[in-house]
Tab-separated table of C-alpha atoms in Angstrom:
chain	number	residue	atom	x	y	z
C	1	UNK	CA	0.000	0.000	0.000
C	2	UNK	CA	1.663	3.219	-0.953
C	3	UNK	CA	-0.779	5.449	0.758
C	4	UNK	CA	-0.387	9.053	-0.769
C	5	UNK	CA	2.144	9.548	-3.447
C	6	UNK	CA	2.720	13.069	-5.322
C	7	UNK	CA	4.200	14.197	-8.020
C	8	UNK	CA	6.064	15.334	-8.883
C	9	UNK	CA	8.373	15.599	-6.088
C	10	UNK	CA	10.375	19.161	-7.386
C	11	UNK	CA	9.796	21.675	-10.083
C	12	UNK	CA	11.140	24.927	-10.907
C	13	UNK	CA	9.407	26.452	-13.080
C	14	UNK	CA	9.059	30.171	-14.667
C	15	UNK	CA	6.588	32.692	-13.252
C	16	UNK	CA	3.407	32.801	-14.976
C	17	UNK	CA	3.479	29.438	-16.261
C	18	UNK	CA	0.307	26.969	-15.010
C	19	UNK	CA	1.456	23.761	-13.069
C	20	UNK	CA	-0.297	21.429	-11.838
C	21	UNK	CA	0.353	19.362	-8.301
C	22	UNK	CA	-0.513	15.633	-8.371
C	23	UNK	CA	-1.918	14.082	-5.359
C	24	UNK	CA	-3.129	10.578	-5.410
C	25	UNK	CA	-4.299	8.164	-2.629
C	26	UNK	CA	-5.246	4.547	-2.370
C	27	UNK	CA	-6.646	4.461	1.687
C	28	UNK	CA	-10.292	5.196	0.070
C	29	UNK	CA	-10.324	8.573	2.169
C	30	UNK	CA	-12.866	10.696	1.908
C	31	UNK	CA	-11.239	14.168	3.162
C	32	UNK	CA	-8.108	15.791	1.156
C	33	UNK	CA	-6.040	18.648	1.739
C	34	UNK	CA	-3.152	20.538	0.359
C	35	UNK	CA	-0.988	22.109	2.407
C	36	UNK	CA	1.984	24.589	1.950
C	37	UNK	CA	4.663	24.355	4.012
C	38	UNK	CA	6.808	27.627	4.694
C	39	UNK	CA	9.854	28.246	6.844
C	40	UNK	CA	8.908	29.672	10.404
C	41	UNK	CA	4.841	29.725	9.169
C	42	UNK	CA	4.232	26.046	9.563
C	43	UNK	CA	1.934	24.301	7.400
C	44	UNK	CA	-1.316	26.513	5.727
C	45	UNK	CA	-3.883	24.639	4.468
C	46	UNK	CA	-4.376	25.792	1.046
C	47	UNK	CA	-7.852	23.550	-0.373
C	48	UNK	CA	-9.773	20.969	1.086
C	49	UNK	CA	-12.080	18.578	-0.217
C	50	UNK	CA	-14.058	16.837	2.277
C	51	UNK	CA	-15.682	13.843	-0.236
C	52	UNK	CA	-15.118	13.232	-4.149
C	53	UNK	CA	-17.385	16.175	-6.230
C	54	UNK	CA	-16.860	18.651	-3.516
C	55	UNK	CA	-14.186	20.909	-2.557
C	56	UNK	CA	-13.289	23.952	-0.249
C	57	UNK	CA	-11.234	27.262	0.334
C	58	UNK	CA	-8.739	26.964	3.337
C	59	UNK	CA	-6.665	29.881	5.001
C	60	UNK	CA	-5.077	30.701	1.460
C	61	UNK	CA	-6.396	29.665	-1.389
C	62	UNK	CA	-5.547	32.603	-3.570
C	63	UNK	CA	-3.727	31.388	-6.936
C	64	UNK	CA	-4.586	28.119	-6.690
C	65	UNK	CA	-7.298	25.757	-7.610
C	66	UNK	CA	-8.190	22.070	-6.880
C	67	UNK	CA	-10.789	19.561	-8.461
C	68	UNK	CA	-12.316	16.309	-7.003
C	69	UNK	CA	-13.352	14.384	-9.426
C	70	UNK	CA	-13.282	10.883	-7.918
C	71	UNK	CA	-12.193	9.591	-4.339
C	72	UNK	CA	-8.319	8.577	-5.535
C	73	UNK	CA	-7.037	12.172	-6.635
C	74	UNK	CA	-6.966	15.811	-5.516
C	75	UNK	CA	-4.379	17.751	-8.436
C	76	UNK	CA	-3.714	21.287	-7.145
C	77	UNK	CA	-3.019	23.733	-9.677
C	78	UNK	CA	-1.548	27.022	-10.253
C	79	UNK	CA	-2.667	29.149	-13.161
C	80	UNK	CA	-0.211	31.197	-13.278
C	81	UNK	CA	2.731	30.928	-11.278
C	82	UNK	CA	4.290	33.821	-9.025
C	83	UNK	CA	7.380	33.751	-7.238
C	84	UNK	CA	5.787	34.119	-3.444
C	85	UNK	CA	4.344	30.656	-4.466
C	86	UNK	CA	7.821	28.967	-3.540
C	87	UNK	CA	7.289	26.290	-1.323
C	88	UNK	CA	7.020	22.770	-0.293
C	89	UNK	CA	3.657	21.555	-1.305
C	90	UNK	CA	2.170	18.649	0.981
C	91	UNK	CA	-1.161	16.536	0.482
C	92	UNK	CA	-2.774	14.453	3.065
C	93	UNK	CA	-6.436	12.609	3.154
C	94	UNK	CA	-7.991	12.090	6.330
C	95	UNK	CA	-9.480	9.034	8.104
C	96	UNK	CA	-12.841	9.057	9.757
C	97	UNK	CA	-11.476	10.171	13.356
C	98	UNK	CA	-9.767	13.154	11.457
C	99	UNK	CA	-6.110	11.731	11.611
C	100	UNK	CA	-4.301	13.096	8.628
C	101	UNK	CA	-1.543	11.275	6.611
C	102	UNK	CA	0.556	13.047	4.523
C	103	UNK	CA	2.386	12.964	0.715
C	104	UNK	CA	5.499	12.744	0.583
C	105	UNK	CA	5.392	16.758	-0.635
C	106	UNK	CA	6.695	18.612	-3.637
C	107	UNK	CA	9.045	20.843	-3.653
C	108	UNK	CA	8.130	23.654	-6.140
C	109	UNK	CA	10.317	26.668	-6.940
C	110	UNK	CA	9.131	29.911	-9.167
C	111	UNK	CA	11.435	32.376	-10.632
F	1	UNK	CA	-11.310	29.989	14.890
F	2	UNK	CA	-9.110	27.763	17.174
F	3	UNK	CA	-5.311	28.510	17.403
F	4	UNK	CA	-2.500	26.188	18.200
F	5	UNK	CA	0.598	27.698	19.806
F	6	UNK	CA	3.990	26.340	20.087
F	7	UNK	CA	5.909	28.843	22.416
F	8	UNK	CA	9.729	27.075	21.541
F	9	UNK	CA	10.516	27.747	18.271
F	10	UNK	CA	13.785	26.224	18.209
F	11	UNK	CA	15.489	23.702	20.992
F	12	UNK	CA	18.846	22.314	21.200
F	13	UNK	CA	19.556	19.291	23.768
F	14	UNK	CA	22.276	16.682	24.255
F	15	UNK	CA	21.712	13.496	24.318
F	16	UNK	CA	20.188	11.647	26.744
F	17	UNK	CA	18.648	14.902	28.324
F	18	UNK	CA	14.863	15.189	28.866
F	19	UNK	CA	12.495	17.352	26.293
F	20	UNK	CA	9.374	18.522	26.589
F	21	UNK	CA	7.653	20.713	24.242
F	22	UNK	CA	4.857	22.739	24.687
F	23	UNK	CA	1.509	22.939	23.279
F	24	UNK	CA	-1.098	25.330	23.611
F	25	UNK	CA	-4.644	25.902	21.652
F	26	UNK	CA	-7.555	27.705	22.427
F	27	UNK	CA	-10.777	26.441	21.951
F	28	UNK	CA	-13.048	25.884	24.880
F	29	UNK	CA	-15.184	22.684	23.444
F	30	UNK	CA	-14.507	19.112	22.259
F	31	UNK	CA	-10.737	19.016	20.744
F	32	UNK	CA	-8.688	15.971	19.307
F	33	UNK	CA	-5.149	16.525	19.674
F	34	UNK	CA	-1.899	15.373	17.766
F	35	UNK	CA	1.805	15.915	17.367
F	36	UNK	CA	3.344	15.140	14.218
F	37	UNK	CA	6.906	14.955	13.224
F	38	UNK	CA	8.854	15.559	10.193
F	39	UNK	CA	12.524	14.875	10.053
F	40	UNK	CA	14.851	16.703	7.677
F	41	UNK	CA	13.557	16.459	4.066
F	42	UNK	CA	11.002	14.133	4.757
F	43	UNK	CA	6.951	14.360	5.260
F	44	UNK	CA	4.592	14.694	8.077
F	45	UNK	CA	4.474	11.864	10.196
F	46	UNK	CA	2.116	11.022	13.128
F	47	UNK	CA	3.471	10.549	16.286
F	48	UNK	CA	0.941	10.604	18.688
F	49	UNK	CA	-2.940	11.358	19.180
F	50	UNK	CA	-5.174	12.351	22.021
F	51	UNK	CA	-9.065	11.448	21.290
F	52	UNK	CA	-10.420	10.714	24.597
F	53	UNK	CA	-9.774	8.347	27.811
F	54	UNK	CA	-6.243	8.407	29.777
F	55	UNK	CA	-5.134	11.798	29.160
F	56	UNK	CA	-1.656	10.679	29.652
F	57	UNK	CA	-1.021	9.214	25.631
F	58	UNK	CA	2.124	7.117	24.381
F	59	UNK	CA	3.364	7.107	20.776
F	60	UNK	CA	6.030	5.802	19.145
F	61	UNK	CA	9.473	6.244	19.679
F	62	UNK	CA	9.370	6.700	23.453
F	63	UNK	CA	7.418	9.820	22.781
F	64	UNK	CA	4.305	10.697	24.888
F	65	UNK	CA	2.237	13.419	25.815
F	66	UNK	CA	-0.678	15.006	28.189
F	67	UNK	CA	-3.396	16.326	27.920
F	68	UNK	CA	-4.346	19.106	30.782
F	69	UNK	CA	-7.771	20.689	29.687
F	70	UNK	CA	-7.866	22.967	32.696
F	71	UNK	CA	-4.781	24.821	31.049
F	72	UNK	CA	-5.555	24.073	27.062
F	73	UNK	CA	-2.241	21.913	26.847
F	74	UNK	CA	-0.918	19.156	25.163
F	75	UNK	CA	2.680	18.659	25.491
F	76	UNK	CA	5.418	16.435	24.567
F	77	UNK	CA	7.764	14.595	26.440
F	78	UNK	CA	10.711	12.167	25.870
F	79	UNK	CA	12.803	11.043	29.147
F	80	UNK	CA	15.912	10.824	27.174
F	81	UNK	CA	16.251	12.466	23.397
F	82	UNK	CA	18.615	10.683	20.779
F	83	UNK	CA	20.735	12.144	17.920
F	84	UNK	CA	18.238	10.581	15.455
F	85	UNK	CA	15.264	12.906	17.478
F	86	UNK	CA	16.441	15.471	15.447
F	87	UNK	CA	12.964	17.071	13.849
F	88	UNK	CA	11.001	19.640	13.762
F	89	UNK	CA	7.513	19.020	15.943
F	90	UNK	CA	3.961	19.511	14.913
F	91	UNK	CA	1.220	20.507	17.630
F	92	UNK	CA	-1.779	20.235	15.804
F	93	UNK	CA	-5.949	20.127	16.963
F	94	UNK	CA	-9.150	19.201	15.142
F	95	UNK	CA	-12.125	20.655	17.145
F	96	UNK	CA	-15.222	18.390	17.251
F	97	UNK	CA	-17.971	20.191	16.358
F	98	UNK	CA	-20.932	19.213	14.016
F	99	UNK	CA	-21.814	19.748	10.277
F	100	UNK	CA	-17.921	20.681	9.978
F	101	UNK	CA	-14.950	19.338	8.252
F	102	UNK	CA	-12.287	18.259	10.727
F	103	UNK	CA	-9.478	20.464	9.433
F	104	UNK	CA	-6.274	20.125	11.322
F	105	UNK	CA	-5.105	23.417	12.712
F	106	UNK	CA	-1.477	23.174	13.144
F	107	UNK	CA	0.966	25.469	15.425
F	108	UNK	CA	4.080	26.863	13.525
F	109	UNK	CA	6.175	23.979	14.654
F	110	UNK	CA	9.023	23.171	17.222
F	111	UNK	CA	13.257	22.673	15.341
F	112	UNK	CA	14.540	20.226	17.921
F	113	UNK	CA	18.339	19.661	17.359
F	114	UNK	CA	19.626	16.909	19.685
F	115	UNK	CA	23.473	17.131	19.919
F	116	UNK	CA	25.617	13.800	20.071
Protein backbone atom coordinates (compact mmCIF):
# COMPACT_ATOMS: atom_id res chain seq x y z
CA UNK A 1 0.00 0.00 0.00
CA UNK A 2 1.66 3.22 -0.95
CA UNK A 3 -0.78 5.45 0.76
CA UNK A 4 -0.39 9.05 -0.77
CA UNK A 5 2.14 9.55 -3.45
CA UNK A 6 2.72 13.07 -5.32
CA UNK A 7 4.20 14.20 -8.02
CA UNK A 8 6.06 15.33 -8.88
CA UNK A 9 8.37 15.60 -6.09
CA UNK A 10 10.38 19.16 -7.39
CA UNK A 11 9.80 21.67 -10.08
CA UNK A 12 11.14 24.93 -10.91
CA UNK A 13 9.41 26.45 -13.08
CA UNK A 14 9.06 30.17 -14.67
CA UNK A 15 6.59 32.69 -13.25
CA UNK A 16 3.41 32.80 -14.98
CA UNK A 17 3.48 29.44 -16.26
CA UNK A 18 0.31 26.97 -15.01
CA UNK A 19 1.46 23.76 -13.07
CA UNK A 20 -0.30 21.43 -11.84
CA UNK A 21 0.35 19.36 -8.30
CA UNK A 22 -0.51 15.63 -8.37
CA UNK A 23 -1.92 14.08 -5.36
CA UNK A 24 -3.13 10.58 -5.41
CA UNK A 25 -4.30 8.16 -2.63
CA UNK A 26 -5.25 4.55 -2.37
CA UNK A 27 -6.65 4.46 1.69
CA UNK A 28 -10.29 5.20 0.07
CA UNK A 29 -10.32 8.57 2.17
CA UNK A 30 -12.87 10.70 1.91
CA UNK A 31 -11.24 14.17 3.16
CA UNK A 32 -8.11 15.79 1.16
CA UNK A 33 -6.04 18.65 1.74
CA UNK A 34 -3.15 20.54 0.36
CA UNK A 35 -0.99 22.11 2.41
CA UNK A 36 1.98 24.59 1.95
CA UNK A 37 4.66 24.36 4.01
CA UNK A 38 6.81 27.63 4.69
CA UNK A 39 9.85 28.25 6.84
CA UNK A 40 8.91 29.67 10.40
CA UNK A 41 4.84 29.73 9.17
CA UNK A 42 4.23 26.05 9.56
CA UNK A 43 1.93 24.30 7.40
CA UNK A 44 -1.32 26.51 5.73
CA UNK A 45 -3.88 24.64 4.47
CA UNK A 46 -4.38 25.79 1.05
CA UNK A 47 -7.85 23.55 -0.37
CA UNK A 48 -9.77 20.97 1.09
CA UNK A 49 -12.08 18.58 -0.22
CA UNK A 50 -14.06 16.84 2.28
CA UNK A 51 -15.68 13.84 -0.24
CA UNK A 52 -15.12 13.23 -4.15
CA UNK A 53 -17.39 16.18 -6.23
CA UNK A 54 -16.86 18.65 -3.52
CA UNK A 55 -14.19 20.91 -2.56
CA UNK A 56 -13.29 23.95 -0.25
CA UNK A 57 -11.23 27.26 0.33
CA UNK A 58 -8.74 26.96 3.34
CA UNK A 59 -6.67 29.88 5.00
CA UNK A 60 -5.08 30.70 1.46
CA UNK A 61 -6.40 29.67 -1.39
CA UNK A 62 -5.55 32.60 -3.57
CA UNK A 63 -3.73 31.39 -6.94
CA UNK A 64 -4.59 28.12 -6.69
CA UNK A 65 -7.30 25.76 -7.61
CA UNK A 66 -8.19 22.07 -6.88
CA UNK A 67 -10.79 19.56 -8.46
CA UNK A 68 -12.32 16.31 -7.00
CA UNK A 69 -13.35 14.38 -9.43
CA UNK A 70 -13.28 10.88 -7.92
CA UNK A 71 -12.19 9.59 -4.34
CA UNK A 72 -8.32 8.58 -5.54
CA UNK A 73 -7.04 12.17 -6.64
CA UNK A 74 -6.97 15.81 -5.52
CA UNK A 75 -4.38 17.75 -8.44
CA UNK A 76 -3.71 21.29 -7.14
CA UNK A 77 -3.02 23.73 -9.68
CA UNK A 78 -1.55 27.02 -10.25
CA UNK A 79 -2.67 29.15 -13.16
CA UNK A 80 -0.21 31.20 -13.28
CA UNK A 81 2.73 30.93 -11.28
CA UNK A 82 4.29 33.82 -9.03
CA UNK A 83 7.38 33.75 -7.24
CA UNK A 84 5.79 34.12 -3.44
CA UNK A 85 4.34 30.66 -4.47
CA UNK A 86 7.82 28.97 -3.54
CA UNK A 87 7.29 26.29 -1.32
CA UNK A 88 7.02 22.77 -0.29
CA UNK A 89 3.66 21.56 -1.30
CA UNK A 90 2.17 18.65 0.98
CA UNK A 91 -1.16 16.54 0.48
CA UNK A 92 -2.77 14.45 3.07
CA UNK A 93 -6.44 12.61 3.15
CA UNK A 94 -7.99 12.09 6.33
CA UNK A 95 -9.48 9.03 8.10
CA UNK A 96 -12.84 9.06 9.76
CA UNK A 97 -11.48 10.17 13.36
CA UNK A 98 -9.77 13.15 11.46
CA UNK A 99 -6.11 11.73 11.61
CA UNK A 100 -4.30 13.10 8.63
CA UNK A 101 -1.54 11.27 6.61
CA UNK A 102 0.56 13.05 4.52
CA UNK A 103 2.39 12.96 0.72
CA UNK A 104 5.50 12.74 0.58
CA UNK A 105 5.39 16.76 -0.64
CA UNK A 106 6.69 18.61 -3.64
CA UNK A 107 9.05 20.84 -3.65
CA UNK A 108 8.13 23.65 -6.14
CA UNK A 109 10.32 26.67 -6.94
CA UNK A 110 9.13 29.91 -9.17
CA UNK A 111 11.44 32.38 -10.63
CA UNK B 1 -11.31 29.99 14.89
CA UNK B 2 -9.11 27.76 17.17
CA UNK B 3 -5.31 28.51 17.40
CA UNK B 4 -2.50 26.19 18.20
CA UNK B 5 0.60 27.70 19.81
CA UNK B 6 3.99 26.34 20.09
CA UNK B 7 5.91 28.84 22.42
CA UNK B 8 9.73 27.07 21.54
CA UNK B 9 10.52 27.75 18.27
CA UNK B 10 13.79 26.22 18.21
CA UNK B 11 15.49 23.70 20.99
CA UNK B 12 18.85 22.31 21.20
CA UNK B 13 19.56 19.29 23.77
CA UNK B 14 22.28 16.68 24.26
CA UNK B 15 21.71 13.50 24.32
CA UNK B 16 20.19 11.65 26.74
CA UNK B 17 18.65 14.90 28.32
CA UNK B 18 14.86 15.19 28.87
CA UNK B 19 12.49 17.35 26.29
CA UNK B 20 9.37 18.52 26.59
CA UNK B 21 7.65 20.71 24.24
CA UNK B 22 4.86 22.74 24.69
CA UNK B 23 1.51 22.94 23.28
CA UNK B 24 -1.10 25.33 23.61
CA UNK B 25 -4.64 25.90 21.65
CA UNK B 26 -7.56 27.70 22.43
CA UNK B 27 -10.78 26.44 21.95
CA UNK B 28 -13.05 25.88 24.88
CA UNK B 29 -15.18 22.68 23.44
CA UNK B 30 -14.51 19.11 22.26
CA UNK B 31 -10.74 19.02 20.74
CA UNK B 32 -8.69 15.97 19.31
CA UNK B 33 -5.15 16.53 19.67
CA UNK B 34 -1.90 15.37 17.77
CA UNK B 35 1.80 15.92 17.37
CA UNK B 36 3.34 15.14 14.22
CA UNK B 37 6.91 14.95 13.22
CA UNK B 38 8.85 15.56 10.19
CA UNK B 39 12.52 14.87 10.05
CA UNK B 40 14.85 16.70 7.68
CA UNK B 41 13.56 16.46 4.07
CA UNK B 42 11.00 14.13 4.76
CA UNK B 43 6.95 14.36 5.26
CA UNK B 44 4.59 14.69 8.08
CA UNK B 45 4.47 11.86 10.20
CA UNK B 46 2.12 11.02 13.13
CA UNK B 47 3.47 10.55 16.29
CA UNK B 48 0.94 10.60 18.69
CA UNK B 49 -2.94 11.36 19.18
CA UNK B 50 -5.17 12.35 22.02
CA UNK B 51 -9.07 11.45 21.29
CA UNK B 52 -10.42 10.71 24.60
CA UNK B 53 -9.77 8.35 27.81
CA UNK B 54 -6.24 8.41 29.78
CA UNK B 55 -5.13 11.80 29.16
CA UNK B 56 -1.66 10.68 29.65
CA UNK B 57 -1.02 9.21 25.63
CA UNK B 58 2.12 7.12 24.38
CA UNK B 59 3.36 7.11 20.78
CA UNK B 60 6.03 5.80 19.14
CA UNK B 61 9.47 6.24 19.68
CA UNK B 62 9.37 6.70 23.45
CA UNK B 63 7.42 9.82 22.78
CA UNK B 64 4.30 10.70 24.89
CA UNK B 65 2.24 13.42 25.82
CA UNK B 66 -0.68 15.01 28.19
CA UNK B 67 -3.40 16.33 27.92
CA UNK B 68 -4.35 19.11 30.78
CA UNK B 69 -7.77 20.69 29.69
CA UNK B 70 -7.87 22.97 32.70
CA UNK B 71 -4.78 24.82 31.05
CA UNK B 72 -5.55 24.07 27.06
CA UNK B 73 -2.24 21.91 26.85
CA UNK B 74 -0.92 19.16 25.16
CA UNK B 75 2.68 18.66 25.49
CA UNK B 76 5.42 16.44 24.57
CA UNK B 77 7.76 14.59 26.44
CA UNK B 78 10.71 12.17 25.87
CA UNK B 79 12.80 11.04 29.15
CA UNK B 80 15.91 10.82 27.17
CA UNK B 81 16.25 12.47 23.40
CA UNK B 82 18.61 10.68 20.78
CA UNK B 83 20.74 12.14 17.92
CA UNK B 84 18.24 10.58 15.45
CA UNK B 85 15.26 12.91 17.48
CA UNK B 86 16.44 15.47 15.45
CA UNK B 87 12.96 17.07 13.85
CA UNK B 88 11.00 19.64 13.76
CA UNK B 89 7.51 19.02 15.94
CA UNK B 90 3.96 19.51 14.91
CA UNK B 91 1.22 20.51 17.63
CA UNK B 92 -1.78 20.23 15.80
CA UNK B 93 -5.95 20.13 16.96
CA UNK B 94 -9.15 19.20 15.14
CA UNK B 95 -12.12 20.65 17.14
CA UNK B 96 -15.22 18.39 17.25
CA UNK B 97 -17.97 20.19 16.36
CA UNK B 98 -20.93 19.21 14.02
CA UNK B 99 -21.81 19.75 10.28
CA UNK B 100 -17.92 20.68 9.98
CA UNK B 101 -14.95 19.34 8.25
CA UNK B 102 -12.29 18.26 10.73
CA UNK B 103 -9.48 20.46 9.43
CA UNK B 104 -6.27 20.12 11.32
CA UNK B 105 -5.11 23.42 12.71
CA UNK B 106 -1.48 23.17 13.14
CA UNK B 107 0.97 25.47 15.43
CA UNK B 108 4.08 26.86 13.52
CA UNK B 109 6.17 23.98 14.65
CA UNK B 110 9.02 23.17 17.22
CA UNK B 111 13.26 22.67 15.34
CA UNK B 112 14.54 20.23 17.92
CA UNK B 113 18.34 19.66 17.36
CA UNK B 114 19.63 16.91 19.69
CA UNK B 115 23.47 17.13 19.92
CA UNK B 116 25.62 13.80 20.07
Amino acid sequence: IAGITQAPTSQILAAGRRMTLRCTQDMRHNAMYWYRQDLGLGLRLIHYSNTAGTTGKGEVPDGYSVSRANTDDFPLTLASAVPSQTSVYFCASSDLSGTQYFGPGTRLTVL
Amino acid sequence: AQSVSQHNHHVILSEAASLELGCNYSYGGTVNLFWYVQYPGQHLQLLLKYFSGDPLVKGIKGFEAEFIKSKFSFNLRKPSVQWSDTAEYFCAVITISSGSARQLTFGSGTQLTVLP
